[in-house]
mmCIF file of C-alpha atoms and ligand atoms in Angstrom:
data_model
loop_
_atom_site.group_PDB
_atom_site.id
_atom_site.type_symbol
_atom_site.label_atom_id
_atom_site.label_comp_id
_atom_site.label_asym_id
_atom_site.label_seq_id
_atom_site.Cartn_x
_atom_site.Cartn_y
_atom_site.Cartn_z
ATOM 1 C CA UNK A 1075 0.182 4.434 -19.850
ATOM 2 C CA UNK A 1076 -2.975 2.350 -19.925
ATOM 3 C CA UNK A 1077 -5.316 3.474 -17.159
ATOM 4 C CA UNK A 1078 -8.623 1.887 -18.133
ATOM 5 C CA UNK A 1079 -9.645 -1.729 -18.681
ATOM 6 C CA UNK A 1080 -10.947 -0.825 -22.146
ATOM 7 C CA UNK A 1081 -7.459 0.252 -23.263
ATOM 8 C CA UNK A 1082 -5.813 -3.047 -22.301
ATOM 9 C CA UNK A 1083 -5.006 -5.587 -25.034
ATOM 10 C CA UNK A 1084 -8.359 -7.218 -25.999
ATOM 11 C CA UNK A 1085 -7.699 -10.574 -24.304
ATOM 12 C CA UNK A 1086 -6.770 -8.878 -21.035
ATOM 13 C CA UNK A 1087 -9.674 -6.441 -21.211
ATOM 14 C CA UNK A 1088 -12.049 -9.357 -21.721
ATOM 15 C CA UNK A 1089 -10.570 -11.133 -18.699
ATOM 16 C CA UNK A 1090 -11.614 -8.391 -16.244
ATOM 17 C CA UNK A 1091 -14.290 -9.657 -13.889
ATOM 18 C CA UNK A 1092 -17.181 -7.402 -12.748
ATOM 19 C CA UNK A 1093 -15.587 -7.365 -9.258
ATOM 20 C CA UNK A 1094 -12.269 -6.163 -10.684
ATOM 21 C CA UNK A 1095 -13.988 -3.458 -12.727
ATOM 22 C CA UNK A 1096 -15.933 -2.286 -9.679
ATOM 23 C CA UNK A 1097 -12.771 -2.188 -7.639
ATOM 24 C CA UNK A 1098 -10.939 -0.132 -10.289
ATOM 25 C CA UNK A 1099 -13.818 2.363 -10.158
ATOM 26 C CA UNK A 1100 -13.493 2.422 -6.354
ATOM 27 C CA UNK A 1101 -9.740 3.113 -6.639
ATOM 28 C CA UNK A 1102 -10.451 6.142 -8.787
ATOM 29 C CA UNK A 1103 -13.241 7.355 -6.518
ATOM 30 C CA UNK A 1104 -11.154 7.053 -3.362
ATOM 31 C CA UNK A 1105 -7.822 8.262 -4.805
ATOM 32 C CA UNK A 1106 -6.003 5.000 -3.981
ATOM 33 C CA UNK A 1107 -2.893 3.723 -5.775
ATOM 34 C CA UNK A 1108 -3.900 4.231 -9.428
ATOM 35 C CA UNK A 1109 -4.458 1.470 -11.925
ATOM 36 C CA UNK A 1110 -1.846 2.085 -14.606
ATOM 37 C CA UNK A 1111 0.344 -0.169 -16.714
ATOM 38 C CA UNK A 1112 2.549 0.402 -19.741
ATOM 39 C CA UNK A 1113 1.502 -1.252 -23.011
ATOM 40 C CA UNK A 1114 4.814 -3.135 -22.907
ATOM 41 C CA UNK A 1115 4.270 -4.646 -19.449
ATOM 42 C CA UNK A 1116 0.626 -5.416 -20.271
ATOM 43 C CA UNK A 1117 1.815 -7.255 -23.395
ATOM 44 C CA UNK A 1118 3.801 -9.654 -21.167
ATOM 45 C CA UNK A 1119 0.687 -10.648 -19.186
ATOM 46 C CA UNK A 1120 -1.660 -13.539 -19.812
ATOM 47 C CA UNK A 1121 -5.442 -13.263 -19.313
ATOM 48 C CA UNK A 1122 -5.638 -15.819 -16.472
ATOM 49 C CA UNK A 1123 -6.449 -14.177 -13.147
ATOM 50 C CA UNK A 1124 -3.454 -15.891 -11.547
ATOM 51 C CA UNK A 1125 -1.005 -14.909 -14.281
ATOM 52 C CA UNK A 1126 2.169 -13.703 -12.504
ATOM 53 C CA UNK A 1127 2.507 -10.525 -14.574
ATOM 54 C CA UNK A 1128 -1.213 -9.686 -14.603
ATOM 55 C CA UNK A 1129 -1.403 -9.951 -10.824
ATOM 56 C CA UNK A 1130 1.357 -7.381 -10.395
ATOM 57 C CA UNK A 1131 -0.576 -4.561 -12.073
ATOM 58 C CA UNK A 1132 -4.238 -5.616 -12.156
ATOM 59 C CA UNK A 1133 -6.065 -4.304 -9.070
ATOM 60 C CA UNK A 1134 -7.481 -7.153 -7.010
ATOM 61 C CA UNK A 1135 -10.559 -6.571 -4.830
ATOM 62 C CA UNK A 1136 -8.580 -8.403 -2.093
ATOM 63 C CA UNK A 1137 -6.745 -5.094 -1.601
ATOM 64 C CA UNK A 1138 -9.827 -3.775 0.172
ATOM 65 C CA UNK A 1139 -9.849 -6.585 2.766
ATOM 66 C CA UNK A 1140 -9.142 -5.365 6.304
ATOM 67 C CA UNK A 1141 -5.558 -5.959 7.405
ATOM 68 C CA UNK A 1142 -4.971 -5.153 11.074
ATOM 69 C CA UNK A 1143 -1.183 -5.364 10.567
ATOM 70 C CA UNK A 1144 -1.073 -2.772 7.780
ATOM 71 C CA UNK A 1145 0.994 0.379 8.181
ATOM 72 C CA UNK A 1146 0.547 3.428 5.938
ATOM 73 C CA UNK A 1147 4.299 4.061 6.233
ATOM 74 C CA UNK A 1148 5.576 0.468 6.603
ATOM 75 C CA UNK A 1149 9.275 1.371 6.643
ATOM 76 C CA UNK A 1150 8.796 4.269 9.042
ATOM 77 C CA UNK A 1151 10.309 6.637 6.480
ATOM 78 C CA UNK A 1152 8.467 9.682 7.828
ATOM 79 C CA UNK A 1153 10.403 9.292 11.083
ATOM 80 C CA UNK A 1154 13.656 9.706 9.191
ATOM 81 C CA UNK A 1155 12.695 12.584 6.863
ATOM 82 C CA UNK A 1156 15.626 15.007 6.979
ATOM 83 C CA UNK A 1157 14.031 17.229 4.307
ATOM 84 C CA UNK A 1158 10.673 17.021 2.502
ATOM 85 C CA UNK A 1159 12.078 14.596 -0.098
ATOM 86 C CA UNK A 1160 15.086 13.151 1.736
ATOM 87 C CA UNK A 1161 15.091 10.179 4.117
ATOM 88 C CA UNK A 1162 18.192 9.672 6.264
ATOM 89 C CA UNK A 1163 17.845 6.419 8.183
ATOM 90 C CA UNK A 1164 21.263 4.790 7.775
ATOM 91 C CA UNK A 1165 24.404 6.712 8.705
ATOM 92 C CA UNK A 1166 26.209 6.487 5.368
ATOM 93 C CA UNK A 1167 23.359 6.710 2.893
ATOM 94 C CA UNK A 1168 20.219 8.697 2.204
ATOM 95 C CA UNK A 1169 17.174 8.263 0.015
ATOM 96 C CA UNK A 1170 15.916 10.960 -2.346
ATOM 97 C CA UNK A 1171 12.256 10.675 -3.370
ATOM 98 C CA UNK A 1172 12.895 12.107 -6.811
ATOM 99 C CA UNK A 1173 9.517 11.432 -8.352
ATOM 100 C CA UNK A 1174 6.021 10.604 -7.218
ATOM 101 C CA UNK A 1175 5.229 8.785 -10.449
ATOM 102 C CA UNK A 1176 6.005 5.334 -11.840
ATOM 103 C CA UNK A 1177 5.743 3.844 -15.317
ATOM 104 C CA UNK A 1178 2.801 1.765 -14.133
ATOM 105 C CA UNK A 1179 1.967 0.884 -10.544
ATOM 106 C CA UNK A 1180 2.814 -2.381 -8.833
ATOM 107 C CA UNK A 1181 -0.046 -3.549 -6.651
ATOM 108 C CA UNK A 1182 2.478 -4.789 -4.069
ATOM 109 C CA UNK A 1183 4.150 -1.362 -3.759
ATOM 110 C CA UNK A 1184 5.222 -0.522 -0.202
ATOM 111 C CA UNK A 1185 5.118 3.241 -0.858
ATOM 112 C CA UNK A 1186 1.609 2.998 -2.263
ATOM 113 C CA UNK A 1187 0.045 5.443 0.183
ATOM 114 C CA UNK A 1188 2.671 8.117 -0.477
ATOM 115 C CA UNK A 1189 2.741 7.528 -4.233
ATOM 116 C CA UNK A 1190 -1.013 7.940 -4.541
ATOM 117 C CA UNK A 1191 -0.660 11.546 -3.357
ATOM 118 C CA UNK A 1192 2.898 12.551 -4.340
ATOM 119 C CA UNK A 1193 3.804 15.265 -6.814
ATOM 120 C CA UNK A 1194 6.915 15.422 -9.038
ATOM 121 C CA UNK A 1195 9.988 16.853 -7.352
ATOM 122 C CA UNK A 1196 10.753 20.496 -8.105
ATOM 123 C CA UNK A 1197 13.634 22.842 -7.314
ATOM 124 C CA UNK A 1198 11.975 23.964 -4.120
ATOM 125 C CA UNK A 1199 11.808 20.372 -2.827
ATOM 126 C CA UNK A 1200 15.312 19.518 -4.006
ATOM 127 C CA UNK A 1201 17.106 22.491 -2.464
ATOM 128 C CA UNK A 1202 16.714 21.477 1.222
ATOM 129 C CA UNK A 1203 17.797 17.939 0.333
ATOM 130 C CA UNK A 1204 20.945 19.254 -1.359
ATOM 131 C CA UNK A 1205 21.712 21.519 1.596
ATOM 132 C CA UNK A 1206 21.341 18.585 3.989
ATOM 133 C CA UNK A 1207 23.631 16.383 1.885
ATOM 134 C CA UNK A 1208 26.255 19.135 1.721
ATOM 135 C CA UNK A 1209 26.160 19.459 5.522
ATOM 136 C CA UNK A 1210 26.435 15.712 6.183
ATOM 137 C CA UNK A 1211 29.709 14.319 4.823
ATOM 138 C CA UNK A 1212 29.052 10.988 6.555
ATOM 139 C CA UNK A 1213 26.531 10.277 3.784
ATOM 140 C CA UNK A 1214 28.470 8.465 1.052
ATOM 141 C CA UNK A 1215 25.625 7.241 -1.121
ATOM 142 C CA UNK A 1216 22.276 8.613 -2.315
ATOM 143 C CA UNK A 1217 19.507 6.294 -3.462
ATOM 144 C CA UNK A 1218 17.563 8.166 -6.116
ATOM 145 C CA UNK A 1219 14.135 6.615 -5.936
ATOM 146 C CA UNK A 1220 10.479 7.596 -5.766
ATOM 147 C CA UNK A 1221 8.180 6.545 -7.445
ATOM 148 C CA UNK A 1222 10.548 5.977 -10.309
ATOM 149 C CA UNK A 1223 13.175 8.572 -11.261
ATOM 150 C CA UNK A 1224 13.107 7.351 -14.865
ATOM 151 C CA UNK A 1225 9.650 8.864 -15.216
ATOM 152 C CA UNK A 1226 11.577 12.134 -15.457
ATOM 153 C CA UNK A 1227 12.790 12.818 -18.988
ATOM 154 C CA UNK A 1228 16.532 12.692 -19.638
ATOM 155 C CA UNK A 1229 16.892 16.448 -19.126
ATOM 156 C CA UNK A 1230 15.016 16.311 -15.805
ATOM 157 C CA UNK A 1231 16.930 13.256 -14.604
ATOM 158 C CA UNK A 1232 20.241 14.791 -15.654
ATOM 159 C CA UNK A 1233 19.350 17.969 -13.752
ATOM 160 C CA UNK A 1234 18.653 16.035 -10.519
ATOM 161 C CA UNK A 1235 21.839 13.942 -10.838
ATOM 162 C CA UNK A 1236 23.947 17.018 -11.689
ATOM 163 C CA UNK A 1237 22.659 18.923 -8.678
ATOM 164 C CA UNK A 1238 23.358 15.958 -6.419
ATOM 165 C CA UNK A 1239 26.840 15.633 -7.880
ATOM 166 C CA UNK A 1240 27.501 19.363 -7.435
ATOM 167 C CA UNK A 1241 26.309 19.237 -3.813
ATOM 168 C CA UNK A 1242 28.516 16.230 -3.089
ATOM 169 C CA UNK A 1243 31.203 15.496 -5.713
ATOM 170 C CA UNK A 1244 32.199 11.848 -5.700
ATOM 171 C CA UNK A 1245 29.131 10.593 -3.841
ATOM 172 C CA UNK A 1246 27.820 7.224 -5.065
ATOM 173 C CA UNK A 1247 24.461 7.519 -6.826
ATOM 174 C CA UNK A 1248 22.121 4.528 -6.820
ATOM 175 C CA UNK A 1249 19.228 4.944 -9.262
ATOM 176 C CA UNK A 1250 16.315 2.709 -8.204
ATOM 177 C CA UNK A 1251 13.989 1.930 -11.079
ATOM 178 C CA UNK A 1252 11.631 -0.597 -12.639
ATOM 179 C CA UNK A 1253 11.520 1.185 -16.002
ATOM 180 C CA UNK A 1254 13.971 -1.156 -17.826
ATOM 181 C CA UNK A 1255 11.344 -3.847 -17.177
ATOM 182 C CA UNK A 1256 8.090 -1.936 -17.582
ATOM 183 C CA UNK A 1257 9.074 0.553 -20.311
ATOM 184 C CA UNK A 1258 12.435 -0.608 -21.708
ATOM 185 C CA UNK A 1259 12.474 1.712 -24.728
ATOM 186 C CA UNK A 1260 12.706 4.625 -22.271
ATOM 187 C CA UNK A 1261 16.304 3.505 -21.623
ATOM 188 C CA UNK A 1262 17.774 4.797 -24.872
ATOM 189 C CA UNK A 1263 21.389 5.498 -25.817
ATOM 190 C CA UNK A 1264 21.142 8.986 -24.354
ATOM 191 C CA UNK A 1265 19.937 7.593 -21.009
ATOM 192 C CA UNK A 1266 22.786 5.081 -20.874
ATOM 193 C CA UNK A 1267 25.299 7.836 -21.706
ATOM 194 C CA UNK A 1268 23.763 9.971 -18.977
ATOM 195 C CA UNK A 1269 24.236 7.181 -16.423
ATOM 196 C CA UNK A 1270 27.833 6.736 -17.562
ATOM 197 C CA UNK A 1271 28.480 10.465 -17.247
ATOM 198 C CA UNK A 1272 27.440 10.467 -13.593
ATOM 199 C CA UNK A 1273 29.609 7.584 -12.404
ATOM 200 C CA UNK A 1274 30.068 6.418 -9.717
ATOM 201 C CA UNK A 1275 26.483 5.355 -10.375
ATOM 202 C CA UNK A 1276 24.722 2.038 -9.989
ATOM 203 C CA UNK A 1277 21.259 0.896 -11.002
ATOM 204 C CA UNK A 1278 18.957 -1.083 -8.711
ATOM 205 C CA UNK A 1279 16.213 -2.692 -10.787
ATOM 206 C CA UNK A 1280 13.190 -4.559 -9.456
ATOM 207 C CA UNK A 1281 12.561 -7.838 -11.322
ATOM 208 C CA UNK A 1282 10.180 -10.393 -9.866
ATOM 209 C CA UNK A 1283 9.619 -13.074 -12.503
ATOM 210 C CA UNK A 1284 11.636 -14.549 -15.401
ATOM 211 C CA UNK A 1285 8.887 -13.533 -17.853
ATOM 212 C CA UNK A 1286 9.628 -9.882 -17.076
ATOM 213 C CA UNK A 1287 12.936 -10.314 -18.920
ATOM 214 C CA UNK A 1288 11.575 -9.490 -22.381
ATOM 215 C CA UNK A 1289 13.905 -9.011 -25.361
ATOM 216 C CA UNK A 1290 13.735 -5.163 -25.189
ATOM 217 C CA UNK A 1291 14.171 -5.270 -21.395
ATOM 218 C CA UNK A 1292 17.235 -7.496 -21.718
ATOM 219 C CA UNK A 1293 18.636 -5.181 -24.402
ATOM 220 C CA UNK A 1294 18.171 -2.124 -22.170
ATOM 221 C CA UNK A 1295 19.852 -3.820 -19.208
ATOM 222 C CA UNK A 1296 22.673 -5.233 -21.360
ATOM 223 C CA UNK A 1297 23.333 -1.736 -22.770
ATOM 224 C CA UNK A 1298 23.776 -0.417 -19.219
ATOM 225 C CA UNK A 1299 26.120 -3.277 -18.312
ATOM 226 C CA UNK A 1300 28.129 -2.759 -21.522
ATOM 227 C CA UNK A 1301 28.526 0.908 -20.616
ATOM 228 C CA UNK A 1302 30.094 -0.114 -17.309
ATOM 229 C CA UNK A 1303 27.056 0.599 -15.141
ATOM 230 C CA UNK A 1304 26.721 -2.035 -12.389
ATOM 231 C CA UNK A 1305 23.122 -3.296 -12.270
ATOM 232 C CA UNK A 1306 21.762 -4.838 -9.055
ATOM 233 C CA UNK A 1307 18.522 -6.784 -8.946
ATOM 234 C CA UNK A 1308 15.924 -6.502 -6.211
ATOM 235 C CA UNK A 1309 13.123 -9.037 -6.094
ATOM 236 C CA UNK A 1310 10.026 -8.996 -3.919
ATOM 237 C CA UNK A 1311 8.913 -12.435 -2.712
ATOM 238 C CA UNK A 1312 5.288 -12.512 -3.871
ATOM 239 C CA UNK A 1313 2.733 -15.158 -2.987
ATOM 240 C CA UNK A 1314 1.486 -17.028 -6.053
ATOM 241 C CA UNK A 1315 3.894 -15.127 -8.310
ATOM 242 C CA UNK A 1316 7.435 -16.196 -7.493
ATOM 243 C CA UNK A 1317 7.197 -18.149 -4.205
ATOM 244 C CA UNK A 1318 8.932 -21.109 -5.790
ATOM 245 C CA UNK A 1319 12.644 -21.918 -5.374
ATOM 246 C CA UNK A 1320 13.075 -23.329 -8.898
ATOM 247 C CA UNK A 1321 11.444 -20.286 -10.490
ATOM 248 C CA UNK A 1322 13.570 -17.887 -8.441
ATOM 249 C CA UNK A 1323 16.700 -19.862 -9.340
ATOM 250 C CA UNK A 1324 15.787 -19.503 -13.017
ATOM 251 C CA UNK A 1325 15.245 -15.750 -12.586
ATOM 252 C CA UNK A 1326 18.589 -15.228 -10.883
ATOM 253 C CA UNK A 1327 20.448 -17.439 -13.394
ATOM 254 C CA UNK A 1328 18.914 -15.430 -16.245
ATOM 255 C CA UNK A 1329 20.053 -12.252 -14.483
ATOM 256 C CA UNK A 1330 23.600 -13.564 -14.059
ATOM 257 C CA UNK A 1331 23.708 -14.444 -17.765
ATOM 258 C CA UNK A 1332 22.893 -10.817 -18.562
ATOM 259 C CA UNK A 1333 25.635 -9.558 -16.239
ATOM 260 C CA UNK A 1334 23.175 -8.402 -13.546
ATOM 261 C CA UNK A 1335 23.825 -9.008 -9.850
ATOM 262 C CA UNK A 1336 20.987 -10.428 -7.702
ATOM 263 C CA UNK A 1337 21.106 -8.246 -4.599
ATOM 264 C CA UNK A 1338 18.026 -8.532 -2.394
ATOM 265 C CA UNK A 1339 15.078 -10.896 -2.118
ATOM 266 C CA UNK A 1340 12.622 -8.916 -0.005
ATOM 267 C CA UNK A 1341 10.073 -10.278 2.405
ATOM 268 C CA UNK A 1342 6.929 -8.183 1.875
ATOM 269 C CA UNK A 1343 6.479 -5.019 3.876
ATOM 270 C CA UNK A 1344 3.213 -4.418 5.699
ATOM 271 C CA UNK A 1345 1.701 -1.899 3.265
ATOM 272 C CA UNK A 1346 -2.098 -1.649 3.240
ATOM 273 C CA UNK A 1347 -3.873 -3.747 0.618
ATOM 274 C CA UNK A 1348 -0.950 -6.123 0.055
ATOM 275 C CA UNK A 1349 -1.582 -8.951 2.550
ATOM 276 C CA UNK A 1350 -2.658 -11.311 -0.248
ATOM 277 C CA UNK A 1351 0.856 -11.035 -1.723
ATOM 278 C CA UNK A 1352 2.599 -11.830 1.563
ATOM 279 C CA UNK A 1353 4.422 -15.171 1.812
ATOM 280 C CA UNK A 1354 4.367 -16.344 5.444
ATOM 281 C CA UNK A 1355 7.811 -15.732 6.925
ATOM 282 C CA UNK A 1356 8.576 -19.370 7.782
ATOM 283 C CA UNK A 1357 7.622 -20.400 4.252
ATOM 284 C CA UNK A 1358 9.900 -17.671 2.903
ATOM 285 C CA UNK A 1359 12.764 -19.029 4.986
ATOM 286 C CA UNK A 1360 12.127 -22.545 3.626
ATOM 287 C CA UNK A 1361 12.054 -21.213 0.043
ATOM 288 C CA UNK A 1362 15.329 -19.377 0.601
ATOM 289 C CA UNK A 1363 16.972 -22.454 2.118
ATOM 290 C CA UNK A 1364 16.011 -24.519 -0.926
ATOM 291 C CA UNK A 1365 17.048 -21.736 -3.298
ATOM 292 C CA UNK A 1366 20.526 -21.789 -1.742
ATOM 293 C CA UNK A 1367 20.911 -25.389 -2.907
ATOM 294 C CA UNK A 1368 19.876 -24.575 -6.468
ATOM 295 C CA UNK A 1369 22.115 -21.674 -7.372
ATOM 296 C CA UNK A 1370 25.679 -20.575 -6.768
ATOM 297 C CA UNK A 1371 26.525 -17.802 -4.332
ATOM 298 C CA UNK A 1372 26.947 -15.403 -7.265
ATOM 299 C CA UNK A 1373 23.252 -15.656 -8.027
ATOM 300 C CA UNK A 1374 21.910 -15.796 -4.475
ATOM 301 C CA UNK A 1375 20.526 -12.464 -3.239
ATOM 302 C CA UNK A 1376 20.287 -11.680 0.472
ATOM 303 C CA UNK A 1377 16.851 -12.495 1.901
ATOM 304 C CA UNK A 1378 15.909 -9.377 3.822
ATOM 305 C CA UNK A 1379 13.118 -7.507 5.547
ATOM 306 C CA UNK A 1380 12.704 -3.868 6.410
ATOM 307 C CA UNK A 1381 11.600 -4.150 10.016
ATOM 308 C CA UNK A 1382 8.061 -2.740 10.234
ATOM 309 C CA UNK A 1383 7.862 0.815 11.488
ATOM 310 C CA UNK A 1384 11.449 1.937 10.906
ATOM 311 C CA UNK A 1385 13.732 -0.724 12.389
ATOM 312 C CA UNK A 1386 15.840 -0.863 9.254
ATOM 313 C CA UNK A 1387 16.859 -3.743 7.071
ATOM 314 C CA UNK A 1388 17.795 -7.145 8.489
ATOM 315 C CA UNK A 1389 18.967 -10.330 6.810
ATOM 316 C CA UNK A 1390 16.462 -13.100 7.452
ATOM 317 C CA UNK A 1391 17.452 -16.485 8.836
ATOM 318 C CA UNK A 1392 15.919 -18.876 11.372
ATOM 319 C CA UNK A 1393 17.756 -17.332 14.322
ATOM 320 C CA UNK A 1394 16.213 -13.923 13.726
ATOM 321 C CA UNK A 1395 12.912 -15.240 15.090
ATOM 322 C CA UNK A 1396 13.161 -14.939 18.871
ATOM 323 C CA UNK A 1397 9.629 -16.126 19.620
ATOM 324 C CA UNK A 1398 5.952 -15.402 19.081
ATOM 325 C CA UNK A 1399 3.438 -13.217 20.831
ATOM 326 C CA UNK A 1400 -0.211 -12.334 20.506
ATOM 327 C CA UNK A 1401 -0.833 -8.667 19.821
ATOM 328 C CA UNK A 1402 -3.932 -6.606 19.020
ATOM 329 C CA UNK A 1403 -3.200 -7.067 15.302
ATOM 330 C CA UNK A 1404 -2.892 -10.879 15.615
ATOM 331 C CA UNK A 1405 -0.132 -13.438 16.124
ATOM 332 C CA UNK A 1406 3.318 -11.992 15.634
ATOM 333 C CA UNK A 1407 6.856 -13.276 15.338
ATOM 334 C CA UNK A 1408 9.232 -11.455 17.612
ATOM 335 C CA UNK A 1409 12.289 -10.498 15.539
ATOM 336 C CA UNK A 1410 15.522 -9.300 17.114
ATOM 337 C CA UNK A 1411 17.822 -6.854 15.359
ATOM 338 C CA UNK A 1412 21.595 -6.624 15.895
ATOM 339 C CA UNK A 1413 21.126 -4.310 18.903
ATOM 340 C CA UNK A 1414 18.738 -6.778 20.584
ATOM 341 C CA UNK A 1415 15.687 -4.573 19.985
ATOM 342 C CA UNK A 1416 12.459 -6.438 19.321
ATOM 343 C CA UNK A 1417 10.231 -5.948 16.270
ATOM 344 C CA UNK A 1418 7.043 -7.702 15.233
ATOM 345 C CA UNK A 1419 5.989 -9.328 11.985
ATOM 346 C CA UNK A 1420 2.755 -11.302 11.439
ATOM 347 C CA UNK A 1421 2.970 -15.087 11.480
ATOM 348 C CA UNK A 1422 0.379 -15.352 8.682
ATOM 349 C CA UNK A 1423 -1.078 -13.051 6.071
ATOM 350 C CA UNK A 1424 -4.663 -13.225 7.266
HETATM 351 S S1 LIG B 1538 7.925 0.790 -9.499
HETATM 352 FE FE1 LIG B 1538 8.527 0.729 -7.309
HETATM 353 S S2 LIG B 1538 7.716 2.624 -6.464
HETATM 354 FE FE2 LIG B 1538 6.665 2.301 -8.418
HETATM 355 S S3 LIG B 1538 4.767 1.198 -7.931
HETATM 356 FE FE3 LIG B 1538 6.338 -0.336 -8.415
HETATM 357 S S4 LIG B 1538 7.228 -0.881 -6.407
HETATM 358 FE FE4 LIG B 1538 6.144 1.073 -6.150
#
């Protein structure tokens, strides 16, 4: 991984402003979400400060701006911790935080506060999660996430998947990763065979921009599809990066051509330091409406939001907004979930 400006490709290194360099030093000093990018992902970036790949990994001093809406745990995952590394929020599925590391860090990451301090999973952490899964047959699916589980080597990943499978034979495993995009050569033949060996298994891969689909990334994803591994795409709606219906339509068409299934388009969570990436909700709804006219249903992901503070995932549409109110953190939309409970999401990102 590249962790200093000096180690970036020369054009990118030269593009770093004094403010960006100072902010990277501040990140290190304060132990915030690290600056780290793979040489592969850095090679996809242009030197312009608004380049859509550069912005996803290059720390922006805007991250330090006060955001009264920010939540350290935006999805409320701590409320649903059933074991130190297991989150059980939805009846039929659970989330295993299998690694605290990623192959490079996305500046829009919603788990950024946890990731900055997390350690790799070990047997001691895994055991209570396995015991919980064995005692809860209503759980039919485990999302293996983190961080990124593909930062484990194949032996480590195989060990985690095998222990999950032994605890609950037949359970569906969903491996959530960005590695096929950020470090595609990590997904070698052995990794693909490993996925195939642990079926039923699906991959959920975050892809935010058509330029992320490099030749090696496409090859890695195509190898998974050829091996019979369903691959679902999750995209984060990011201001100035992909907040454009035509660009999103291109991304999802490219994904369909590779045999990948667009699954979710996420409205940004309220993680600290990410307000500058947030597309205002009404604009997001307008983008999604237009996107629906540009692409067939096969390529149209669900537009969704994890309700801030632990309300769970909802599909976004105009009728979800029940009104507006002024709160201490600013103007908020009032969102209603399927039970009629009210949740709040900022009307703007400032
Ligand atoms: S790969 Fe996922 S978990 Fe890791 S920094 Fe990016 S968004 Fe966060």
